[in-house]
Coordinates of C-alpha atoms in Angstrom, one line a residue:
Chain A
X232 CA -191.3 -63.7 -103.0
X233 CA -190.9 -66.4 -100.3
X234 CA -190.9 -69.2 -104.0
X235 CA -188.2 -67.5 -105.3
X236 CA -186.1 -67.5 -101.8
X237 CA -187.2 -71.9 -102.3
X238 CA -185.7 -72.0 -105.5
X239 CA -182.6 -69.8 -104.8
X240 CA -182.1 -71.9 -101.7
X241 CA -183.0 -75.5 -104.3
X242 CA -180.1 -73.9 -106.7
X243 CA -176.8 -73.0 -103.9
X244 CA -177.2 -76.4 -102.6
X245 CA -178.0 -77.8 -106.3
X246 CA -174.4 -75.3 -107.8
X247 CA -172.3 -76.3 -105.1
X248 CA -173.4 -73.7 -102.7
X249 CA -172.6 -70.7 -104.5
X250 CA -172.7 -68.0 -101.4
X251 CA -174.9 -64.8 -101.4
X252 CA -178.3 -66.7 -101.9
X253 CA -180.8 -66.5 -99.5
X254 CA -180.8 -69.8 -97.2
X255 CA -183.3 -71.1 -94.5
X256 CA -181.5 -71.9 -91.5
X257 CA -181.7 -75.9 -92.0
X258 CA -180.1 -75.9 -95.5
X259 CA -177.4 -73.4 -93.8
X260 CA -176.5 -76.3 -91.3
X261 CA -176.8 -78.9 -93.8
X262 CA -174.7 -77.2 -95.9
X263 CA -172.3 -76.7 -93.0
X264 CA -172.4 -80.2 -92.3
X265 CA -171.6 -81.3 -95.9
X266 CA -168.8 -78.8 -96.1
X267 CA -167.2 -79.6 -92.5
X268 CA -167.0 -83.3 -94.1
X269 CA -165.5 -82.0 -97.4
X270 CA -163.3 -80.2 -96.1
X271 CA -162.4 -83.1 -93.4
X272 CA -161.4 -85.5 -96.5
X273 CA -159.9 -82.5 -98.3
X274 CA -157.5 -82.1 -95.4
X275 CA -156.8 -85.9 -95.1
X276 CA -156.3 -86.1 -99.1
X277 CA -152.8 -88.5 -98.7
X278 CA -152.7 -86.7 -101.8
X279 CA -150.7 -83.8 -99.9
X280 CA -147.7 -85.9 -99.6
X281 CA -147.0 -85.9 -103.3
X282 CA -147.7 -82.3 -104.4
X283 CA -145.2 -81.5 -101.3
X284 CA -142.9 -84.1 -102.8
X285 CA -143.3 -82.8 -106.0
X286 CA -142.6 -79.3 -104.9
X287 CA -139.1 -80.5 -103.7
X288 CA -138.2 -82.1 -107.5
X289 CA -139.1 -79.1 -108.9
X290 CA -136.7 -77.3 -107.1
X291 CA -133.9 -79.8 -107.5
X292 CA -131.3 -79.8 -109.3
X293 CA -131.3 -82.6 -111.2
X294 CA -129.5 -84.4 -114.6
X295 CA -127.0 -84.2 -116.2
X296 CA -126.8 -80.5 -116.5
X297 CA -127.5 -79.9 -112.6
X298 CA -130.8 -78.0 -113.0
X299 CA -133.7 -77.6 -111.7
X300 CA -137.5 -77.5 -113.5
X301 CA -137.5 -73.9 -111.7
X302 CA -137.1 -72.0 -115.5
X303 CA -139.7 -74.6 -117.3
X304 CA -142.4 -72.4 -119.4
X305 CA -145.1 -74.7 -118.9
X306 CA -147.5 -72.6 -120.4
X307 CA -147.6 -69.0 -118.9
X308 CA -143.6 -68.0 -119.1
X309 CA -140.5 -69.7 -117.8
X310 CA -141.2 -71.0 -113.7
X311 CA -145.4 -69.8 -113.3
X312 CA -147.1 -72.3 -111.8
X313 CA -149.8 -70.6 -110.8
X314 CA -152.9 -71.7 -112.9
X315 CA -151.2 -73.0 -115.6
X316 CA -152.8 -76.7 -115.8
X317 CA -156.0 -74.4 -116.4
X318 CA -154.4 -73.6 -120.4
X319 CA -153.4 -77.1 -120.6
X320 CA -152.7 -78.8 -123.3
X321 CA -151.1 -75.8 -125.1
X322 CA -149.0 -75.4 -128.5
X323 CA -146.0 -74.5 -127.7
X324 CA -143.5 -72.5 -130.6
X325 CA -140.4 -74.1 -129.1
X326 CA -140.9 -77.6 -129.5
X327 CA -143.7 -77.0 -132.1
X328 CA -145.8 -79.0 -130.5
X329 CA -149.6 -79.2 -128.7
X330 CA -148.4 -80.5 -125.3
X331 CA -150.0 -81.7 -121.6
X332 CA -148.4 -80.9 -118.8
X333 CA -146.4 -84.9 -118.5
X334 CA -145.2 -84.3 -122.4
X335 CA -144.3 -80.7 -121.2
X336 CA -142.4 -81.8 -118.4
X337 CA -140.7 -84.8 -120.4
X338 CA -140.1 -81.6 -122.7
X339 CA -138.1 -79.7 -119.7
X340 CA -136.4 -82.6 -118.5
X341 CA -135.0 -82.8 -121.5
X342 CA -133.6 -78.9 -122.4
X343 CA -133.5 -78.3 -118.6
X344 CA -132.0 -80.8 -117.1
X345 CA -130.0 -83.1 -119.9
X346 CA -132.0 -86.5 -119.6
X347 CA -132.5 -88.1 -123.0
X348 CA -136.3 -88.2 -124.1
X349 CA -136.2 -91.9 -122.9
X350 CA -134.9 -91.3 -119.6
X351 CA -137.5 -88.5 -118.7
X352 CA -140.3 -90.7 -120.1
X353 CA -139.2 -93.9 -118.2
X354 CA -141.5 -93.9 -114.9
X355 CA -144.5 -92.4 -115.7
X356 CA -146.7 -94.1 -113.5
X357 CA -146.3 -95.4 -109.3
X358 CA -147.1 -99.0 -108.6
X359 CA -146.5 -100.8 -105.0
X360 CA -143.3 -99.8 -103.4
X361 CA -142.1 -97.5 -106.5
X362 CA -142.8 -93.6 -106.3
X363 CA -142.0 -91.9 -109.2
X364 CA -141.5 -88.1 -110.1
X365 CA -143.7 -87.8 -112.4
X366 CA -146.7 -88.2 -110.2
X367 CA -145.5 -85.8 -107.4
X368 CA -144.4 -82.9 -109.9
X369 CA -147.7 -83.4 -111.8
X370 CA -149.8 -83.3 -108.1
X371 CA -147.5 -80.4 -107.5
X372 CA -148.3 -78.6 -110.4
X373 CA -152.0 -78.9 -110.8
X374 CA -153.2 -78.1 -106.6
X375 CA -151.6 -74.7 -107.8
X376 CA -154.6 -74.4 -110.4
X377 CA -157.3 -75.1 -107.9
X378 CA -160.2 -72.9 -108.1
X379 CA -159.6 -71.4 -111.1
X380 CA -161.8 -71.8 -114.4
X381 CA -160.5 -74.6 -117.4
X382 CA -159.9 -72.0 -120.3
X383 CA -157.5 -74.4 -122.7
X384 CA -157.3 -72.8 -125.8
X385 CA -158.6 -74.2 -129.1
X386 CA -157.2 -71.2 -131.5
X387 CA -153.7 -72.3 -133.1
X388 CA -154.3 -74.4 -135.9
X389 CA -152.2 -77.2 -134.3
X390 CA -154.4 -77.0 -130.9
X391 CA -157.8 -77.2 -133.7
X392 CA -156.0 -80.1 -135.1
X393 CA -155.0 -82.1 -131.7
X394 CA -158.8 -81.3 -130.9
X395 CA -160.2 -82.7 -134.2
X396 CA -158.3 -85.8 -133.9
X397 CA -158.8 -86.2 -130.2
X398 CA -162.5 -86.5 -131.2
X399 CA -162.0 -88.6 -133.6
X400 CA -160.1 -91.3 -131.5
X401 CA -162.9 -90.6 -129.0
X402 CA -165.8 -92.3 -131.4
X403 CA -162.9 -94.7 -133.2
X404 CA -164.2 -98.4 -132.1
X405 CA -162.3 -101.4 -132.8
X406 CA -160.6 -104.4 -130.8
X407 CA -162.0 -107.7 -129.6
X408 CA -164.6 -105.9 -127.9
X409 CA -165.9 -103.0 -130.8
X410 CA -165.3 -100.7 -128.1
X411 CA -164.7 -96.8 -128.0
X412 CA -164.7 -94.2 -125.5
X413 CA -167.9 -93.4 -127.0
X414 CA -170.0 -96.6 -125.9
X415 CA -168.9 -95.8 -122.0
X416 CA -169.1 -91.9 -122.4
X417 CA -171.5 -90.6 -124.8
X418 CA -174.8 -91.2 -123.4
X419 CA -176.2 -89.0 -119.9
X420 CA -176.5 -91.0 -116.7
X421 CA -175.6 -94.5 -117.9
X422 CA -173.7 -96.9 -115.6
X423 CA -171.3 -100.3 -116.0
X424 CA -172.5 -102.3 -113.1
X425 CA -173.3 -99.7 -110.2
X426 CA -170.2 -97.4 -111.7
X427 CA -171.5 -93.8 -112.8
X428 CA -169.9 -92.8 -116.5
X429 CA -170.0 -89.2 -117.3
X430 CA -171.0 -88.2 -120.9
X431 CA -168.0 -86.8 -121.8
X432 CA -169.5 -85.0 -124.6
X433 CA -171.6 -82.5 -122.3
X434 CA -169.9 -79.7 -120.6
X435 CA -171.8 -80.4 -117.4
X436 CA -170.0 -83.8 -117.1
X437 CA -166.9 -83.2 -118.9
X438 CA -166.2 -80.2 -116.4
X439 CA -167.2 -82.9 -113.3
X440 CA -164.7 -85.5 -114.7
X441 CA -161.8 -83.6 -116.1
X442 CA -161.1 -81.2 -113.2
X443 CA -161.1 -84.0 -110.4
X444 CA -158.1 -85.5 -112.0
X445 CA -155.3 -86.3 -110.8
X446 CA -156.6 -88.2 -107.7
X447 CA -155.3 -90.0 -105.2
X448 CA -157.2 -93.4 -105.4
X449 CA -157.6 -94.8 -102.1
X450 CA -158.1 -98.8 -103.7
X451 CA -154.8 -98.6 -105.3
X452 CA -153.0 -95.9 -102.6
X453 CA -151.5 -94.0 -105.8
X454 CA -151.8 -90.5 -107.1
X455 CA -152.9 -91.4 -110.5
X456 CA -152.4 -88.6 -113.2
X457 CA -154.4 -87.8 -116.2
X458 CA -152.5 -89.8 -118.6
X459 CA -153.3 -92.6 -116.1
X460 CA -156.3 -92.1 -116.1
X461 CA -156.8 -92.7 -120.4
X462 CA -153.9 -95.3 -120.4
X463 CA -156.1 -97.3 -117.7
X464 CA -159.3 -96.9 -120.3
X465 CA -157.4 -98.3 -123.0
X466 CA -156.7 -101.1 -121.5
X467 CA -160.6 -101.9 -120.3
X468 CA -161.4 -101.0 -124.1
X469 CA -159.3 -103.9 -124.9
X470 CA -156.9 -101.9 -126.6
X471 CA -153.1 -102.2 -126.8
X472 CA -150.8 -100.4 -124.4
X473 CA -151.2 -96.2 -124.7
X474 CA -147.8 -95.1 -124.6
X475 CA -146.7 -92.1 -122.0
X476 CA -147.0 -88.6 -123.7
X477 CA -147.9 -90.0 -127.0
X478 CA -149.2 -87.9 -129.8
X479 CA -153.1 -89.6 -130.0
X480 CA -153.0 -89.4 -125.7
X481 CA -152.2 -85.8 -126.4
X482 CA -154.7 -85.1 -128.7
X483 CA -157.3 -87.0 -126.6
X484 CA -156.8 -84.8 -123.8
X485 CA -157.0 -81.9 -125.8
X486 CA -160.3 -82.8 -126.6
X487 CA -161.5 -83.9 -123.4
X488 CA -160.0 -80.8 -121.8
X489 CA -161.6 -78.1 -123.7
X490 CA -164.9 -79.8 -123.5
X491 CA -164.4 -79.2 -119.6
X492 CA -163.4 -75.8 -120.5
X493 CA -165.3 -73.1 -117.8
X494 CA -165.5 -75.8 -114.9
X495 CA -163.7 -75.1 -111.6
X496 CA -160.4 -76.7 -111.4
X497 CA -160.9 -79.0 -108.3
X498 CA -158.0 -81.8 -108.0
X499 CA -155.7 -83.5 -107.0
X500 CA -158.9 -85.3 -105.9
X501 CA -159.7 -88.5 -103.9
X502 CA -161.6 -91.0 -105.4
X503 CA -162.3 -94.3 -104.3
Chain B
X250 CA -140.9 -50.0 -127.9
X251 CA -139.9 -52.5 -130.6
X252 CA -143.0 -53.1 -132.4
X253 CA -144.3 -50.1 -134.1
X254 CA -147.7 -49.2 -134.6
X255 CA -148.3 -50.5 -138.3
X256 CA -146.6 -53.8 -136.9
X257 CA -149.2 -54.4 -134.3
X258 CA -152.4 -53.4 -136.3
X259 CA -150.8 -55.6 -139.0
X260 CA -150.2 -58.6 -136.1
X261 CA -154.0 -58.3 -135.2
X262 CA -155.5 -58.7 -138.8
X263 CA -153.1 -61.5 -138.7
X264 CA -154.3 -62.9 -135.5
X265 CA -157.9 -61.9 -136.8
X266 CA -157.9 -63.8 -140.3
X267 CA -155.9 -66.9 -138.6
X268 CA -158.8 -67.5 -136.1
X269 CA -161.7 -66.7 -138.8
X270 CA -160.1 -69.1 -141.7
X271 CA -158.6 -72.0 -138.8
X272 CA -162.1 -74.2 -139.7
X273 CA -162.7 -78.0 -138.1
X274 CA -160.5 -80.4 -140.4
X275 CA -163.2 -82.5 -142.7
X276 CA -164.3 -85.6 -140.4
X277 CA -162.5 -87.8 -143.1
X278 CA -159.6 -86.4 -143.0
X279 CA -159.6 -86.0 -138.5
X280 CA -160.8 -90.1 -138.8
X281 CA -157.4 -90.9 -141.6
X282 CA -154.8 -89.1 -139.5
X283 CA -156.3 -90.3 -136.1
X284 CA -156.1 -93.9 -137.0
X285 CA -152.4 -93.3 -138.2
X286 CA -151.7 -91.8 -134.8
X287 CA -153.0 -94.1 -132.6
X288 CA -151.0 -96.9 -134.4
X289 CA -147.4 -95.0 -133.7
X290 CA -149.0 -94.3 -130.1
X291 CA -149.4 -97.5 -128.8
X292 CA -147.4 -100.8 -128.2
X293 CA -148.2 -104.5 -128.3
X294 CA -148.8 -105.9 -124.5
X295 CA -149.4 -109.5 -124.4
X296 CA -152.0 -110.2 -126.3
X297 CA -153.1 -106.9 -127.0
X298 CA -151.8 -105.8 -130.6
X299 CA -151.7 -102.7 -132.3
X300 CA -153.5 -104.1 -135.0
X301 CA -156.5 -103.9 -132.5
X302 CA -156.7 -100.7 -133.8
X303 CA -157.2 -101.5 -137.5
X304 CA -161.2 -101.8 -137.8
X305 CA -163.3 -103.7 -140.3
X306 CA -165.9 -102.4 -142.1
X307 CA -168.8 -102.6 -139.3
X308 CA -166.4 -100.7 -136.7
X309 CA -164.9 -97.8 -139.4
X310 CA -168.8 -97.0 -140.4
X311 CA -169.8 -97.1 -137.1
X312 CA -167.5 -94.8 -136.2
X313 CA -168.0 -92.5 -139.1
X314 CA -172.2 -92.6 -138.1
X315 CA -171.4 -91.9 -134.5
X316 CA -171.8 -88.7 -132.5
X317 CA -174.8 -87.5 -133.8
X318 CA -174.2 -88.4 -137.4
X319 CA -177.2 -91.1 -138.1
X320 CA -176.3 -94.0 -140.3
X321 CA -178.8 -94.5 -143.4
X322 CA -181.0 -97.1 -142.6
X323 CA -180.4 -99.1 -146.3
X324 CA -176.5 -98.9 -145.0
X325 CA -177.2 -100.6 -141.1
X326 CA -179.3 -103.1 -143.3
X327 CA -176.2 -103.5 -145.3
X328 CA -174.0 -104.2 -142.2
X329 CA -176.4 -106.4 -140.4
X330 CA -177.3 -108.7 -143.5
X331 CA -173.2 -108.9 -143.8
X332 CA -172.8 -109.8 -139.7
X333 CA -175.6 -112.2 -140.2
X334 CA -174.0 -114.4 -142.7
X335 CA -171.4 -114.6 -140.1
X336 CA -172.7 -116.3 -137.5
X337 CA -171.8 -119.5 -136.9
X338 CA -174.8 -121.6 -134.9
X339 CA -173.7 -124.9 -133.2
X340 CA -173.2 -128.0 -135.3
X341 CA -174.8 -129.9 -132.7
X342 CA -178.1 -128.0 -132.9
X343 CA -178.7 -127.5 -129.3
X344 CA -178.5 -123.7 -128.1
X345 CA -178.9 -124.4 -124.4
X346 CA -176.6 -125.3 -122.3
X347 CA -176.3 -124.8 -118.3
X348 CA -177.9 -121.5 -116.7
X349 CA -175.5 -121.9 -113.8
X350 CA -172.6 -122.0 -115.3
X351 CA -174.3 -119.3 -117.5
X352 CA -174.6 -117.2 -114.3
X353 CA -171.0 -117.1 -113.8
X354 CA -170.3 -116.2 -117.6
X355 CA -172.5 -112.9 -117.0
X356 CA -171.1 -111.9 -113.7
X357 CA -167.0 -112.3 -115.3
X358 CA -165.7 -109.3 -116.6
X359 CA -161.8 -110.0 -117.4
X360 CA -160.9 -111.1 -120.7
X361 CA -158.5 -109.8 -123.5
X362 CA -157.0 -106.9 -121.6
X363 CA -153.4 -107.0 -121.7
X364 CA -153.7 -107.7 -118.1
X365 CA -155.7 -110.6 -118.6
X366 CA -153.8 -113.9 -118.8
X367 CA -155.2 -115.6 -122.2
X368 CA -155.0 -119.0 -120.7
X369 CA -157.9 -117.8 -118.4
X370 CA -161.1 -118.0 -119.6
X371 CA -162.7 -114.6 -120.6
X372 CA -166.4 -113.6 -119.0
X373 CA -169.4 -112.2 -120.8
X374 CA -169.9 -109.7 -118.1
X375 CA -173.0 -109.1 -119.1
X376 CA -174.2 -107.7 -115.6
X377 CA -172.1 -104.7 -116.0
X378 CA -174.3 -103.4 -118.9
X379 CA -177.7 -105.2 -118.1
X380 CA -180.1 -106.5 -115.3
X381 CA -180.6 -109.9 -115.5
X382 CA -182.2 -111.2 -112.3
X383 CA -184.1 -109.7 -109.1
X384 CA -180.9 -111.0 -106.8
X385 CA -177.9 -109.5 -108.4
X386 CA -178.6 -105.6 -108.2
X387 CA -175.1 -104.3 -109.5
X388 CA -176.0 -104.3 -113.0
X389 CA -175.2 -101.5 -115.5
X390 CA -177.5 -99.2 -118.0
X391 CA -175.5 -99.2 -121.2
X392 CA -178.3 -101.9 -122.4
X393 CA -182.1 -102.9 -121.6
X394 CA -182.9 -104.7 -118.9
X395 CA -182.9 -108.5 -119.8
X396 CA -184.9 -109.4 -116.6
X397 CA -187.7 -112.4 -117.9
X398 CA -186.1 -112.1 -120.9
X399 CA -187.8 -115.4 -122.0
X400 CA -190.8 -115.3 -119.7
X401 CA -191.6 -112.1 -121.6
X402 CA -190.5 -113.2 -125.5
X403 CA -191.5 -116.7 -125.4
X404 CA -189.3 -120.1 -124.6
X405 CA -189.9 -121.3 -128.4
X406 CA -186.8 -122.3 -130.6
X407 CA -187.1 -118.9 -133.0
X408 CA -186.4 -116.9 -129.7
X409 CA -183.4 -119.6 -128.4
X410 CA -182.1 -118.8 -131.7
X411 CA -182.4 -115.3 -131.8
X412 CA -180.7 -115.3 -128.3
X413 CA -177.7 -117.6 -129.6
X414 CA -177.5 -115.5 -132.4
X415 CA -177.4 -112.1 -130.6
X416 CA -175.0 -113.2 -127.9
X417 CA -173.0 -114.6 -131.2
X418 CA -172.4 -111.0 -133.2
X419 CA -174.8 -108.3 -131.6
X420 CA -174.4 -106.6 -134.5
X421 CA -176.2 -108.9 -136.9
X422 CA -179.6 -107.5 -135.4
X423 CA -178.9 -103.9 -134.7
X424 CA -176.2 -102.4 -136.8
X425 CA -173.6 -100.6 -133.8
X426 CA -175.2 -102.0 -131.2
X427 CA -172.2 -100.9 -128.0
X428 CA -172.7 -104.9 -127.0
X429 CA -169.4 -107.1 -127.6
X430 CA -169.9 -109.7 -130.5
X431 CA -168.8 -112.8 -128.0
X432 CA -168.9 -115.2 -130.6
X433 CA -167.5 -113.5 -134.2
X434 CA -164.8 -111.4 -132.0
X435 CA -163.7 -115.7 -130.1
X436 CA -164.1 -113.9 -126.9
X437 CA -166.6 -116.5 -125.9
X438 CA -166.8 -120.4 -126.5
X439 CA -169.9 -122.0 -127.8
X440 CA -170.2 -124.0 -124.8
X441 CA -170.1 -120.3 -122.5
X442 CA -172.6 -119.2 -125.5
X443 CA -175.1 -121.7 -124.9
X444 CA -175.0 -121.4 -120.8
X445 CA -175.6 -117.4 -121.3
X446 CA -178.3 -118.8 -123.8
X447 CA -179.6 -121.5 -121.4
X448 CA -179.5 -118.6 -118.3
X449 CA -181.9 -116.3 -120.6
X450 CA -184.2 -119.2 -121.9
X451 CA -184.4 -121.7 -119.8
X452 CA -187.3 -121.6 -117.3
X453 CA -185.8 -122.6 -114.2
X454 CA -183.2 -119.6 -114.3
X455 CA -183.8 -117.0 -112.0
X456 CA -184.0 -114.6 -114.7
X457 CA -187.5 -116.1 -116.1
X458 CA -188.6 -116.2 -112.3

């Protein structure tokens, strides 16, 4: 009896302190402890300022037709936010397309609001001195799927498809360098210099990596998105410039997304 | 109501056989159309060119034998005999150059990224995927630990030249190997070759020590 209490209390701390299981009263404090900071980092996530900000561009009307985002269908109906990033990417009948949620806003932008598919896919990324909309409405949107289960669907032919090829680009090695995602992400608990890289291949790490993104990274004092995030591995995989929203970035987080499909929705994140 | 009974039952068998018959696309045909999407997805950036996305025939078969598909060994044999005959050893006959400035060449990491400037030098970075001496201790895991490299294999001029020629095109001794080929892919000189050389060889370097 009192092994089993051990091992319950070796699993909550070990699963993120999953509540109901029978604690001694140091791992209770410790726990405590690690939450208190958590939460302490969670409050001071700078992170704040751009879903805030992004709130306010949804809302506004914007473009040539005056509109606002407000009656965007990103996924669950025209205007829920509420959990949508979970079902993310998604085919959509409209545009007859698989889309993420910065295609799908470029998509809204565009039958909402009147900008030409140039203008809304023009700043996709911050830098120094230069906040864009993109970032804040995609911070916006995601913190309203936090704490709720990935569950991006793989059933439409066109969302098999997007996942087929995404895996395909995943193993795809070429460049100056013969690299792939693969060779950084396909083997369990291998590092590049004192750097952890998940193997995005198992559900365990795909879940980890996938739902902390976006993040707010404190070296470069940006919100960077998810289509950051594989435009910035690109370029260390010595490969040409992704474009924003492009078909194979699409597909690529199709793949990587329903691989993290059952993990807990945890971002915007910080990271360092 | 709008939809009538029959409709709906007749919705779900349609539902039903769509998700039953929707089956993976055949690898060949995910690896065709996801080559021919990543070239309309991407743009040229300084020195980095879509055609960095073609591959030759050692990066589309490792690809196709990757993720649990295990290339045939007479195939890797195949590949590596091919890589072999590409190496290039230099005219001057001396593989060893200065472990120093070899150190340096495995502790850079830029080169060829379309943020790099291509009138900089590119590094080997060889620390961010393997331990090399006792001091440095940010190394990476992707490969084995090269730590008395040498002291362990021998100083003699068959291992120098293996060394040379591994640091030259990886791939010539293990068929999609995830090391860089430094020399057949120009991102290295030969003098930069023969300091990494000289850093794992030569007895005074502090990874023999």
């Amino acid at each position: 009896m009192r092994k089993t209490v051990v091992i319950a209390a070796c699993m909550g701390v070990a699963i993120g302190f999953a509540s109901g299981l029978a604690l001694s009263q140091q791992d209770k404090s410790t726990i405590e402890e690690i939450e208190r900071y958590r939460q302490a980092l969670a409050d001071g996530n700078p992170a704040d300022l751009w879903e805030m900000r992004g709130e306010g561009i949804w809302k506004q009307k914007r473009g040539p037709k005056n509109a606002s985002l407000e009656k965007c269908d990103l996924g669950l109906g025209p205007g829920v936010v509420k959990g949508v990033y979970t079902v993310l990417p998604k085919y959509f009948a409209d545009s007859d397309k698989v889309e993420d949620l910065e295609s799908r806003l470029v998509t809204c932008m565009v039958t909402l609001q009147g900008l030409t598919p140039a203008e809304a896919r023009k700043d996709p990324f911050g830098g120094p001195g230069k906040k864009v909309a993109m970032d804040a409405l995609v911070a916006y949107i995601t913190s309203q799927s936090r704490g709720m289960p990935m569950k991006v669907s793989g059933k439409h032919p066109k969302e098999r498809e997007a996942y087929d090829i995404g895996r395909a680009i995943f193993f795809h090695r070429s460049g100056p360098y013969d690299f792939a995602c693969a060779t950084c992400h396909a083997v369990d608990n291998q590092r590049i210099r004192l750097q952890d890289l998940p193997n995005l291949l198992t559900a365990k790490d795909a879940q980890r990596a996938y739902t902390s993104w976006p993040a707010y990274r404190v070296s470069q004092g940006e919100l960077r998105s998810f289509q950051w995030r594989l435009y910035d591995c690109f370029r260390q995989q010595r490969f040409p410039e992704l474009e924003f929203v492009s078909p194979a970035s699409i597909a690529l987080t199709m793949f990587l997304a329903q691989n993290a499909n059952g993990g807990v929705f945890n971002a915007p994140a910080i990271k360092r | 109501m709008k939809i009538n009974t029959t409709q709906w039952v007749l919705l779900g068998v349609a539902a039903m056989l769509a998700a039953g018959c929707a089956t993976s696309m055949h690898p060949d045909e995910a690896r065709t159309k996801a080559a021919a999407m990543m070239k309309a997805s991407f743009k040229d950036r300084g020195q980095a060119k879509v055609t960095r996305i073609d591959q030759d025939d050692m990066q589309k078969n490792c690809s196709i034998y990757s993720g649990g598909n295990v290339m045939p060994k007479d195939l890797a044999a195949r590949l590596e005999k091919a890589q072999q005959a590409l190496i290039k050893y230099p005219a001057d006959g001396k593989l060893l150059g200065d472990w120093k400035a070899g150190e340096r060449v495995a502790q850079a990491g830029v080169g060829m990224q379309f943020s790099d400037n291509p009138k900089n030098p590119a590094g080997g970075n060889c620390y961010a995927c393997h331990q090399m001496t006792k001091a440095e201790l940010s190394y990476g895991t992707i490969g084995p630990s090269l730590y008395n490299f040498a002291k362990l294999r021998g100083y003699g001029p068959d291992i120098q030249r293996y060394a040379y020629g591994k640091v030259y095109n990886s791939q010539a001794f293990s068929a999609c190997s995830s090391m860089p080929r430094f020399g057949h892919a120009g991102i290295l000189t030969e003098q930069q070759m023969k300091d990494v050389v000289a850093l794992l060889m030569s007895p005074d370097s502090p990874v023999n020590k």
